[in-house]
Tab-separated table of C-alpha atoms in Angstrom:
chain	number	residue	atom	x	y	z
S	1	MET	CA	96.801	89.413	71.616
S	2	ALA	CA	93.131	88.653	71.015
S	3	TYR	CA	90.666	90.778	72.844
S	4	THR	CA	87.695	89.079	74.443
S	5	LEU	CA	84.235	90.221	75.614
S	6	PRO	CA	84.394	90.859	79.391
S	7	PRO	CA	81.654	89.175	81.538
S	8	LEU	CA	79.069	91.471	83.155
S	9	PRO	CA	79.445	91.835	86.869
S	10	TYR	CA	75.695	91.262	87.217
S	11	ALA	CA	72.863	89.359	85.438
S	12	TYR	CA	71.271	90.714	82.267
S	13	ASN	CA	68.011	91.306	84.117
S	14	ALA	CA	69.749	93.007	87.180
S	15	LEU	CA	69.235	96.593	85.880
S	16	GLU	CA	65.455	96.312	85.513
S	17	PRO	CA	63.261	98.305	85.493
S	18	TYR	CA	65.801	101.033	84.229
S	19	ILE	CA	67.476	98.898	81.525
S	20	CYS	CA	65.524	95.817	80.455
S	21	GLU	CA	67.103	92.367	79.994
S	22	GLU	CA	66.434	92.440	76.261
S	23	ILE	CA	68.635	95.570	75.821
S	24	MET	CA	71.267	94.219	78.006
S	25	VAL	CA	71.492	90.986	76.065
S	26	LEU	CA	71.607	92.732	72.794
S	27	HIS	CA	73.967	95.453	73.834
S	28	HIS	CA	76.535	93.150	75.415
S	29	THR	CA	76.505	90.014	73.362
S	30	LYS	CA	75.861	91.660	69.854
S	31	HIS	CA	77.083	95.291	69.972
S	32	HIS	CA	80.044	94.990	72.375
S	33	GLN	CA	80.969	91.681	70.870
S	34	ALA	CA	80.966	93.255	67.358
S	35	TYR	CA	83.476	95.831	68.607
S	36	VAL	CA	85.810	93.135	70.012
S	37	ASN	CA	85.479	91.062	66.791
S	38	GLY	CA	86.244	94.221	64.672
S	39	LEU	CA	89.185	95.194	66.807
S	40	ASN	CA	90.760	91.691	66.659
S	41	ALA	CA	90.167	91.608	62.797
S	42	ALA	CA	91.664	95.138	62.252
S	43	GLU	CA	94.756	94.250	64.372
S	44	GLN	CA	95.229	91.022	62.619
S	45	THR	CA	95.003	92.900	59.293
S	46	ASP	CA	97.327	95.582	60.617
S	47	MET	CA	100.031	92.946	61.482
S	48	ALA	CA	99.822	91.641	57.909
S	49	ALA	CA	100.026	95.179	56.346
S	50	LYS	CA	103.130	95.683	54.349
S	51	THR	CA	103.033	99.409	53.617
S	52	PRO	CA	102.446	102.540	55.649
S	53	GLN	CA	99.475	103.259	53.574
S	54	GLU	CA	97.834	99.890	54.447
S	55	LYS	CA	98.365	100.605	58.071
S	56	ILE	CA	96.988	104.142	57.950
S	57	ARG	CA	93.943	102.867	56.201
S	58	LEU	CA	93.209	100.556	59.170
S	59	GLN	CA	93.427	103.354	61.808
S	60	ALA	CA	89.747	104.274	61.574
S	61	ALA	CA	88.649	100.622	62.112
S	62	ILE	CA	90.985	100.278	65.147
S	63	LYS	CA	89.856	103.550	66.683
S	64	PHE	CA	86.071	102.730	66.111
S	65	ASN	CA	86.274	99.090	67.271
S	66	GLY	CA	88.990	99.861	69.889
S	67	GLY	CA	87.098	102.675	71.221
S	68	GLY	CA	83.847	100.663	71.296
S	69	HIS	CA	85.527	97.911	73.353
S	70	ILE	CA	87.283	100.291	75.768
S	71	ASN	CA	84.026	102.479	76.151
S	72	HIS	CA	81.762	99.486	76.734
S	73	SER	CA	84.130	97.689	79.210
S	74	LEU	CA	84.015	100.835	81.494
S	75	PHE	CA	80.306	101.277	80.844
S	76	TRP	CA	79.337	97.874	82.279
S	77	LEU	CA	81.331	98.539	85.348
S	78	ASN	CA	79.695	101.951	85.836
S	79	MET	CA	76.304	100.485	86.349
S	80	SER	CA	75.012	98.551	89.481
S	81	PRO	CA	71.717	96.858	90.092
S	82	PRO	CA	69.190	98.964	92.114
S	83	PRO	CA	68.770	98.066	95.785
S	84	ARG	CA	65.585	96.092	95.098
S	85	ASN	CA	67.650	93.809	92.905
S	86	GLY	CA	70.367	93.361	95.587
S	87	GLY	CA	72.769	96.104	94.326
S	88	LYS	CA	73.765	99.699	95.256
S	89	GLY	CA	72.726	101.440	91.962
S	90	GLY	CA	71.611	104.943	92.430
S	91	GLU	CA	73.699	105.394	95.648
S	92	LEU	CA	76.725	107.590	95.833
S	93	PRO	CA	78.522	106.799	99.171
S	94	GLU	CA	80.441	109.530	100.964
S	95	GLY	CA	84.059	109.526	99.751
S	96	PRO	CA	86.620	111.140	97.431
S	97	LEU	CA	84.360	110.987	94.334
S	98	LYS	CA	81.368	112.535	96.053
S	99	GLN	CA	83.713	115.252	97.625
S	100	LEU	CA	84.950	116.060	94.133
S	101	ILE	CA	81.522	116.210	92.589
S	102	ASP	CA	80.316	118.547	95.382
S	103	ARG	CA	83.351	120.781	95.056
S	104	ASP	CA	83.345	120.926	91.156
S	105	PHE	CA	79.601	120.890	90.495
S	106	GLY	CA	77.965	122.060	93.801
S	107	SER	CA	75.934	118.677	94.183
S	108	VAL	CA	75.336	115.410	92.769
S	109	GLU	CA	71.969	116.854	91.447
S	110	ASN	CA	73.734	119.525	89.537
S	111	LEU	CA	76.173	117.062	88.070
S	112	ILE	CA	73.244	114.795	86.822
S	113	LYS	CA	71.475	117.913	85.386
S	114	GLU	CA	74.640	119.077	83.451
S	115	MET	CA	75.447	115.492	82.332
S	116	ASN	CA	71.863	115.038	81.091
S	117	ALA	CA	71.975	118.246	79.258
S	118	ASP	CA	75.294	117.687	77.529
S	119	THR	CA	74.510	113.981	76.614
S	120	ALA	CA	71.020	114.801	75.269
S	121	ALA	CA	72.686	117.449	73.033
S	122	ILE	CA	74.896	114.879	71.327
S	123	GLN	CA	73.843	114.859	67.587
S	124	GLY	CA	73.587	111.238	66.414
S	125	SER	CA	75.627	108.810	68.486
S	126	GLY	CA	78.368	109.123	70.920
S	127	TRP	CA	79.221	109.191	74.555
S	128	GLY	CA	78.834	111.546	77.593
S	129	TRP	CA	81.671	111.398	80.136
S	130	LEU	CA	82.530	112.439	83.584
S	131	GLY	CA	86.317	112.612	83.659
S	132	TYR	CA	89.205	113.778	85.776
S	133	ASN	CA	91.462	116.455	84.427
S	134	LYS	CA	94.892	115.668	85.943
S	135	ASN	CA	96.366	119.064	85.020
S	136	ALA	CA	93.487	121.229	86.337
S	137	LYS	CA	92.907	118.600	89.268
S	138	ARG	CA	89.121	118.712	88.736
S	139	LEU	CA	86.214	116.843	87.288
S	140	GLU	CA	84.896	117.720	83.867
S	141	ILE	CA	82.024	116.741	81.716
S	142	ALA	CA	82.964	115.842	78.050
S	143	THR	CA	81.332	114.191	75.110
S	144	THR	CA	82.850	112.204	72.394
S	145	PRO	CA	81.362	111.321	68.941
S	146	ASN	CA	80.700	107.714	67.619
S	147	GLN	CA	82.971	105.191	69.634
S	148	ASP	CA	85.788	107.666	70.202
S	149	PRO	CA	87.337	106.980	73.626
S	150	LEU	CA	87.948	109.755	76.085
S	151	LEU	CA	91.701	110.515	75.832
S	152	ASN	CA	92.133	114.017	77.250
S	153	LEU	CA	90.681	113.200	80.683
S	154	VAL	CA	90.744	110.153	82.919
S	155	PRO	CA	87.297	108.521	82.306
S	156	LEU	CA	85.304	107.824	85.409
S	157	ILE	CA	81.701	107.408	84.073
S	158	GLY	CA	80.665	106.927	80.451
S	159	ILE	CA	77.136	107.226	79.248
S	160	ASP	CA	76.391	105.441	75.994
S	161	VAL	CA	74.224	107.670	73.771
S	162	TRP	CA	74.044	105.282	70.902
S	163	GLU	CA	70.331	104.206	70.193
S	164	HIS	CA	71.211	100.491	70.774
S	165	ALA	CA	71.718	101.372	74.394
S	166	PHE	CA	68.157	102.596	74.987
S	167	TYR	CA	65.830	102.277	71.895
S	168	ILE	CA	64.025	98.979	72.535
S	169	GLN	CA	62.816	100.434	75.976
S	170	TYR	CA	62.793	104.232	75.555
S	171	LYS	CA	62.285	104.525	71.689
S	172	ASN	CA	63.501	107.816	70.400
S	173	VAL	CA	63.104	109.721	73.652
S	174	LYS	CA	66.896	110.023	74.497
S	175	PRO	CA	66.491	112.534	77.534
S	176	ASP	CA	64.155	109.884	79.392
């Protein structure tokens, strides 16, 4: 099965002024596409591998590129254009997610504060996550390095902390 780059549910310039069109085009068509291509290549090589050692050698490429594809596929869906661009970005309607956030973090503002602190603390590249812990029945913040997908929680919101996600517009000021 070949993986493909999913289309964005909005135009490349729809997230402006928060994320500029140049970042979106580069991030989606170059970076995410590279993970899709890398995953397809690794899986093709894996199918042709003849020994367990050859298959094991490919696991890092499958994890990195597969994680990049999984993470970005969710990432695009987590964002919505701001109201001035016809979307509902920045708004959290009343409902089950808001109720869980209020219960587990006290408020949306507290969640944002904690998420910002945890993601800003990532050394190098990685992801910040809001996930649901099925065993504890609560929301939790987690981080993963590189393109590692979130496996111990149900991922709800992913924040890409790789420089390619913000550098053109925000330079090296990650917390902004």
